[in-house]
mmCIF file of C-alpha atoms and ligand atoms in Angstrom:
data_model
loop_
_atom_site.group_PDB
_atom_site.id
_atom_site.type_symbol
_atom_site.label_atom_id
_atom_site.label_comp_id
_atom_site.label_asym_id
_atom_site.label_seq_id
_atom_site.Cartn_x
_atom_site.Cartn_y
_atom_site.Cartn_z
ATOM 1 C CA UNK A 1 11.161 28.391 11.124
ATOM 2 C CA UNK A 2 8.087 26.767 9.571
ATOM 3 C CA UNK A 3 4.781 27.853 11.028
ATOM 4 C CA UNK A 4 2.647 25.322 9.186
ATOM 5 C CA UNK A 5 2.635 21.645 10.170
ATOM 6 C CA UNK A 6 3.473 18.947 7.677
ATOM 7 C CA UNK A 7 1.316 15.916 8.383
ATOM 8 C CA UNK A 8 2.233 12.326 7.523
ATOM 9 C CA UNK A 9 -0.265 9.448 7.293
ATOM 10 C CA UNK A 10 1.437 6.086 7.578
ATOM 11 C CA UNK A 11 -0.098 2.702 6.863
ATOM 12 C CA UNK A 12 -0.241 0.527 9.982
ATOM 13 C CA UNK A 13 1.376 -2.876 9.955
ATOM 14 C CA UNK A 14 4.183 -4.281 7.844
ATOM 15 C CA UNK A 15 5.257 -0.969 6.308
ATOM 16 C CA UNK A 16 5.091 1.329 9.333
ATOM 17 C CA UNK A 17 8.376 0.370 11.027
ATOM 18 C CA UNK A 18 10.306 0.433 7.768
ATOM 19 C CA UNK A 19 8.810 3.818 6.953
ATOM 20 C CA UNK A 20 9.786 5.350 10.305
ATOM 21 C CA UNK A 21 13.277 3.912 9.941
ATOM 22 C CA UNK A 22 13.682 5.570 6.556
ATOM 23 C CA UNK A 23 12.231 8.911 7.681
ATOM 24 C CA UNK A 24 14.490 8.790 10.740
ATOM 25 C CA UNK A 25 17.521 8.702 8.447
ATOM 26 C CA UNK A 26 16.575 12.091 6.992
ATOM 27 C CA UNK A 27 15.848 13.593 10.403
ATOM 28 C CA UNK A 28 12.084 13.196 10.251
ATOM 29 C CA UNK A 29 11.248 11.528 13.501
ATOM 30 C CA UNK A 30 8.997 11.605 16.471
ATOM 31 C CA UNK A 31 10.054 10.279 19.879
ATOM 32 C CA UNK A 32 6.432 9.986 21.001
ATOM 33 C CA UNK A 33 5.834 7.396 18.291
ATOM 34 C CA UNK A 34 8.528 5.064 19.562
ATOM 35 C CA UNK A 35 6.414 4.097 22.579
ATOM 36 C CA UNK A 36 4.775 0.961 21.176
ATOM 37 C CA UNK A 37 2.402 0.579 24.110
ATOM 38 C CA UNK A 38 0.768 3.946 23.491
ATOM 39 C CA UNK A 39 -2.840 4.193 22.270
ATOM 40 C CA UNK A 40 -2.309 7.748 21.085
ATOM 41 C CA UNK A 41 -3.449 8.309 17.530
ATOM 42 C CA UNK A 42 -1.527 11.400 16.522
ATOM 43 C CA UNK A 43 2.045 12.334 17.317
ATOM 44 C CA UNK A 44 3.673 15.736 17.077
ATOM 45 C CA UNK A 45 7.232 16.934 16.718
ATOM 46 C CA UNK A 46 6.783 20.575 17.781
ATOM 47 C CA UNK A 47 10.335 21.575 17.059
ATOM 48 C CA UNK A 48 10.176 20.494 13.418
ATOM 49 C CA UNK A 49 6.466 21.224 13.002
ATOM 50 C CA UNK A 50 5.636 17.664 11.978
ATOM 51 C CA UNK A 51 2.627 15.523 12.757
ATOM 52 C CA UNK A 52 2.266 11.785 12.200
ATOM 53 C CA UNK A 53 -0.625 9.394 12.400
ATOM 54 C CA UNK A 54 -1.081 5.711 11.727
ATOM 55 C CA UNK A 55 -4.126 4.617 9.757
ATOM 56 C CA UNK A 56 -5.385 1.427 8.174
ATOM 57 C CA UNK A 57 -3.602 1.060 4.828
ATOM 58 C CA UNK A 58 -6.682 1.559 2.614
ATOM 59 C CA UNK A 59 -7.521 4.781 4.504
ATOM 60 C CA UNK A 60 -4.129 6.411 3.872
ATOM 61 C CA UNK A 61 -4.938 7.520 0.276
ATOM 62 C CA UNK A 62 -8.265 8.914 1.539
ATOM 63 C CA UNK A 63 -6.575 11.072 4.197
ATOM 64 C CA UNK A 64 -4.103 12.306 1.607
ATOM 65 C CA UNK A 65 -6.685 13.049 -1.098
ATOM 66 C CA UNK A 66 -8.753 15.164 1.303
ATOM 67 C CA UNK A 67 -5.686 16.978 2.636
ATOM 68 C CA UNK A 68 -6.013 15.659 6.204
ATOM 69 C CA UNK A 69 -2.454 14.468 5.600
ATOM 70 C CA UNK A 70 0.010 16.189 3.286
ATOM 71 C CA UNK A 71 2.097 13.073 2.726
ATOM 72 C CA UNK A 72 1.294 9.374 2.933
ATOM 73 C CA UNK A 73 3.259 6.163 2.821
ATOM 74 C CA UNK A 74 1.357 3.143 1.609
ATOM 75 C CA UNK A 75 1.663 0.055 -0.566
ATOM 76 C CA UNK A 76 1.137 0.452 -4.280
ATOM 77 C CA UNK A 77 -1.510 -2.289 -4.066
ATOM 78 C CA UNK A 78 -3.632 0.011 -1.903
ATOM 79 C CA UNK A 79 -3.042 3.038 -4.140
ATOM 80 C CA UNK A 80 -4.194 1.099 -7.197
ATOM 81 C CA UNK A 81 -7.187 -0.342 -5.408
ATOM 82 C CA UNK A 82 -8.365 2.965 -3.932
ATOM 83 C CA UNK A 83 -7.850 5.040 -7.088
ATOM 84 C CA UNK A 84 -7.653 8.364 -5.212
ATOM 85 C CA UNK A 85 -6.585 11.706 -6.669
ATOM 86 C CA UNK A 86 -3.063 12.245 -5.349
ATOM 87 C CA UNK A 87 0.498 12.526 -6.560
ATOM 88 C CA UNK A 88 2.541 9.328 -6.491
ATOM 89 C CA UNK A 89 5.970 10.817 -6.076
ATOM 90 C CA UNK A 90 8.423 8.138 -5.026
ATOM 91 C CA UNK A 91 9.058 4.404 -5.021
ATOM 92 C CA UNK A 92 10.539 3.831 -1.559
ATOM 93 C CA UNK A 93 12.157 0.570 -2.611
ATOM 94 C CA UNK A 94 10.890 -1.509 0.298
ATOM 95 C CA UNK A 95 7.725 -3.521 0.864
ATOM 96 C CA UNK A 96 8.434 -5.332 -2.379
ATOM 97 C CA UNK A 97 5.910 -7.987 -3.295
ATOM 98 C CA UNK A 98 3.816 -9.163 -6.252
ATOM 99 C CA UNK A 99 0.103 -9.028 -7.018
ATOM 100 C CA UNK A 100 -0.795 -12.510 -8.219
ATOM 101 C CA UNK A 101 -3.589 -14.849 -9.131
ATOM 102 C CA UNK A 102 -3.149 -17.835 -6.810
ATOM 103 C CA UNK A 103 -4.896 -21.092 -6.138
ATOM 104 C CA UNK A 104 -4.455 -24.838 -6.112
ATOM 105 C CA UNK A 105 -2.187 -26.014 -8.960
ATOM 106 C CA UNK A 106 -5.197 -27.592 -10.722
ATOM 107 C CA UNK A 107 -6.935 -24.226 -11.009
ATOM 108 C CA UNK A 108 -4.441 -23.192 -13.703
ATOM 109 C CA UNK A 109 -6.591 -25.065 -16.196
ATOM 110 C CA UNK A 110 -9.665 -22.987 -15.331
ATOM 111 C CA UNK A 111 -7.671 -19.872 -16.150
ATOM 112 C CA UNK A 112 -6.432 -21.263 -19.460
ATOM 113 C CA UNK A 113 -9.873 -22.415 -20.535
ATOM 114 C CA UNK A 114 -11.279 -18.991 -19.570
ATOM 115 C CA UNK A 115 -14.052 -20.659 -17.603
ATOM 116 C CA UNK A 116 -16.399 -18.435 -15.633
ATOM 117 C CA UNK A 117 -14.654 -18.683 -12.303
ATOM 118 C CA UNK A 118 -15.084 -17.123 -8.889
ATOM 119 C CA UNK A 119 -12.238 -14.936 -7.640
ATOM 120 C CA UNK A 120 -11.880 -13.891 -3.989
ATOM 121 C CA UNK A 121 -9.798 -10.833 -3.141
ATOM 122 C CA UNK A 122 -9.130 -7.921 -0.831
ATOM 123 C CA UNK A 123 -8.522 -6.078 -4.096
ATOM 124 C CA UNK A 124 -11.751 -6.316 -6.150
ATOM 125 C CA UNK A 125 -10.851 -3.331 -8.372
ATOM 126 C CA UNK A 126 -7.438 -4.721 -9.293
ATOM 127 C CA UNK A 127 -8.921 -8.197 -9.837
ATOM 128 C CA UNK A 128 -11.727 -6.839 -12.038
ATOM 129 C CA UNK A 129 -9.342 -4.714 -14.095
ATOM 130 C CA UNK A 130 -7.031 -7.693 -14.663
ATOM 131 C CA UNK A 131 -9.675 -10.214 -15.648
ATOM 132 C CA UNK A 132 -11.770 -7.778 -17.729
ATOM 133 C CA UNK A 133 -9.111 -5.760 -19.509
ATOM 134 C CA UNK A 134 -6.007 -7.925 -19.564
ATOM 135 C CA UNK A 135 -7.355 -11.487 -19.705
ATOM 136 C CA UNK A 136 -10.807 -10.725 -21.111
ATOM 137 C CA UNK A 137 -12.265 -13.454 -18.937
ATOM 138 C CA UNK A 138 -15.672 -13.133 -17.274
ATOM 139 C CA UNK A 139 -15.379 -13.741 -13.564
ATOM 140 C CA UNK A 140 -17.414 -13.382 -10.414
ATOM 141 C CA UNK A 141 -15.482 -11.358 -7.829
ATOM 142 C CA UNK A 142 -16.041 -11.785 -4.094
ATOM 143 C CA UNK A 143 -14.589 -9.141 -1.762
ATOM 144 C CA UNK A 144 -12.890 -10.395 1.402
ATOM 145 C CA UNK A 145 -11.042 -8.456 4.103
ATOM 146 C CA UNK A 146 -8.158 -10.744 4.991
ATOM 147 C CA UNK A 147 -6.802 -14.308 5.151
ATOM 148 C CA UNK A 148 -7.874 -14.590 1.537
ATOM 149 C CA UNK A 149 -5.982 -17.882 1.105
ATOM 150 C CA UNK A 150 -8.834 -19.521 2.992
ATOM 151 C CA UNK A 151 -11.260 -18.958 0.123
ATOM 152 C CA UNK A 152 -10.097 -21.737 -2.252
ATOM 153 C CA UNK A 153 -9.427 -24.056 0.692
ATOM 154 C CA UNK A 154 -12.982 -23.891 1.997
ATOM 155 C CA UNK A 155 -14.529 -23.761 -1.478
ATOM 156 C CA UNK A 156 -15.608 -20.120 -1.539
ATOM 157 C CA UNK A 157 -13.668 -19.367 -4.734
ATOM 158 C CA UNK A 158 -11.676 -21.037 -7.513
ATOM 159 C CA UNK A 159 -8.736 -18.647 -7.240
ATOM 160 C CA UNK A 160 -7.654 -15.547 -5.320
ATOM 161 C CA UNK A 161 -5.985 -12.278 -6.298
ATOM 162 C CA UNK A 162 -3.618 -11.313 -3.522
ATOM 163 C CA UNK A 163 -0.167 -10.053 -2.670
ATOM 164 C CA UNK A 164 2.643 -12.578 -2.384
ATOM 165 C CA UNK A 165 5.752 -11.553 -0.513
ATOM 166 C CA UNK A 166 7.763 -14.571 0.676
ATOM 167 C CA UNK A 167 5.250 -17.105 -0.664
ATOM 168 C CA UNK A 168 5.109 -18.940 2.668
ATOM 169 C CA UNK A 169 1.369 -18.407 3.256
ATOM 170 C CA UNK A 170 0.690 -20.047 -0.110
ATOM 171 C CA UNK A 171 3.166 -22.898 0.427
ATOM 172 C CA UNK A 172 1.917 -23.719 3.896
ATOM 173 C CA UNK A 173 -1.584 -24.039 2.529
ATOM 174 C CA UNK A 174 -0.836 -26.077 -0.603
ATOM 175 C CA UNK A 175 -1.483 -23.122 -2.916
ATOM 176 C CA UNK A 176 0.713 -21.583 -5.604
ATOM 177 C CA UNK A 177 1.093 -18.566 -7.876
ATOM 178 C CA UNK A 178 -0.806 -19.193 -11.114
ATOM 179 C CA UNK A 179 -0.301 -15.832 -12.821
ATOM 180 C CA UNK A 180 1.613 -12.698 -11.918
ATOM 181 C CA UNK A 181 -0.287 -9.429 -12.330
ATOM 182 C CA UNK A 182 2.399 -6.882 -11.351
ATOM 183 C CA UNK A 183 5.244 -6.137 -8.954
ATOM 184 C CA UNK A 184 4.515 -3.753 -6.061
ATOM 185 C CA UNK A 185 6.372 -1.671 -3.485
ATOM 186 C CA UNK A 186 5.813 1.035 -0.881
ATOM 187 C CA UNK A 187 5.145 4.507 -2.281
ATOM 188 C CA UNK A 188 5.277 8.072 -1.047
ATOM 189 C CA UNK A 189 2.120 9.962 -2.015
ATOM 190 C CA UNK A 190 1.396 13.679 -1.707
ATOM 191 C CA UNK A 191 -1.782 15.749 -1.543
ATOM 192 C CA UNK A 192 -2.197 17.804 -4.711
ATOM 193 C CA UNK A 193 -2.721 21.145 -2.954
ATOM 194 C CA UNK A 194 0.085 20.547 -0.415
ATOM 195 C CA UNK A 195 2.442 19.931 -3.313
ATOM 196 C CA UNK A 196 1.923 23.584 -4.324
ATOM 197 C CA UNK A 197 1.539 25.195 -0.910
ATOM 198 C CA UNK A 198 4.452 23.399 0.785
ATOM 199 C CA UNK A 199 6.383 22.739 -2.395
ATOM 200 C CA UNK A 200 9.876 23.570 -1.169
ATOM 201 C CA UNK A 201 9.593 21.532 2.004
ATOM 202 C CA UNK A 202 8.098 18.499 0.261
ATOM 203 C CA UNK A 203 10.602 18.535 -2.604
ATOM 204 C CA UNK A 204 13.408 18.694 -0.062
ATOM 205 C CA UNK A 205 12.036 15.582 1.690
ATOM 206 C CA UNK A 206 11.740 13.757 -1.637
ATOM 207 C CA UNK A 207 15.324 14.635 -2.574
ATOM 208 C CA UNK A 208 16.676 13.515 0.799
ATOM 209 C CA UNK A 209 14.712 10.251 0.638
ATOM 210 C CA UNK A 210 16.042 9.587 -2.866
ATOM 211 C CA UNK A 211 19.587 9.856 -1.520
ATOM 212 C CA UNK A 212 18.806 7.314 1.244
ATOM 213 C CA UNK A 213 17.212 4.944 -1.297
ATOM 214 C CA UNK A 214 20.260 5.179 -3.603
ATOM 215 C CA UNK A 215 22.753 4.514 -0.764
HETATM 216 C C1 LIG B 1 -0.721 -10.636 3.155
HETATM 217 C C2 LIG B 1 -1.330 -11.274 1.942
HETATM 218 C C3 LIG B 1 -1.002 -12.716 2.105
HETATM 219 C C4 LIG B 1 0.340 -12.681 2.814
HETATM 220 C C5 LIG B 1 1.451 -12.900 1.819
HETATM 221 O O1 LIG B 1 -1.612 -10.740 4.216
HETATM 222 O O2 LIG B 1 -2.703 -11.006 1.866
HETATM 223 O O3 LIG B 1 -1.956 -13.363 2.911
HETATM 224 O O4 LIG B 1 0.470 -11.386 3.385
HETATM 225 O O5 LIG B 1 2.724 -12.885 2.445
HETATM 226 P P1 LIG B 1 3.757 -14.093 2.265
HETATM 227 O O6 LIG B 1 3.882 -14.339 0.798
HETATM 228 O O7 LIG B 1 5.040 -13.532 2.852
HETATM 229 O O8 LIG B 1 3.259 -15.274 3.016
HETATM 230 P P2 LIG B 1 -1.426 -9.982 5.594
HETATM 231 O O9 LIG B 1 -0.376 -10.637 6.415
HETATM 232 O O10 LIG B 1 -1.195 -8.554 5.302
HETATM 233 O O11 LIG B 1 -2.790 -10.227 6.359
HETATM 234 P P3 LIG B 1 -4.274 -10.536 5.878
HETATM 235 O O12 LIG B 1 -4.247 -11.852 5.180
HETATM 236 O O13 LIG B 1 -5.093 -10.581 7.103
HETATM 237 O O14 LIG B 1 -4.679 -9.433 4.961
#
């Protein structure tokens, strides 16, 4: 029997339910977590020596880097934006979406002419990297925390850099994808020390998850 806990940090929101569903399939579960009305922050499965907590997506890589969680599940968008030191071990195959430059159709011209434009995004690092290193276009980046599609509508920015999943937020607001930066999906990440200390246990989880993904 394990005497050390294995702690999971899961990103709240869209990915959390899918993540629990997948972990459930390999016997990693926690009944306490199924009570949606609970305000508890950390959940324990004593029998299997597992702990789980839900955190804001951008905080998941931080918990994992510092070893407060051994394993994290979070979108690749967040991993790229946060740039933390951790092992990216597995593409979980869900949470698929695309990081895109979006705006009104007319804004395509501003991108082609390489005008100095203003870009709003929840992902300033990804946006800066794309415009500086890939497009070599000088831009002014404005960091927002959500509902980024508002920015071009109210005149805060010319374009946005954001994730597009179904495309309905864009469509319903008269916006469109102007350029695609990269595809994204949910990822399993592991603390670098935990990978050594709990190697066998973590590799076993990765192997079992791979089998579920390939089903
Ligand atoms: C994300 C993203 C887009 C939307 C895209 O926002 O920032 O706004 O989802 O999804 P769609 O292509 O399926 O419409 P989220 O719902 O996470 O909330 P936020 O805007 O408050 O960040």
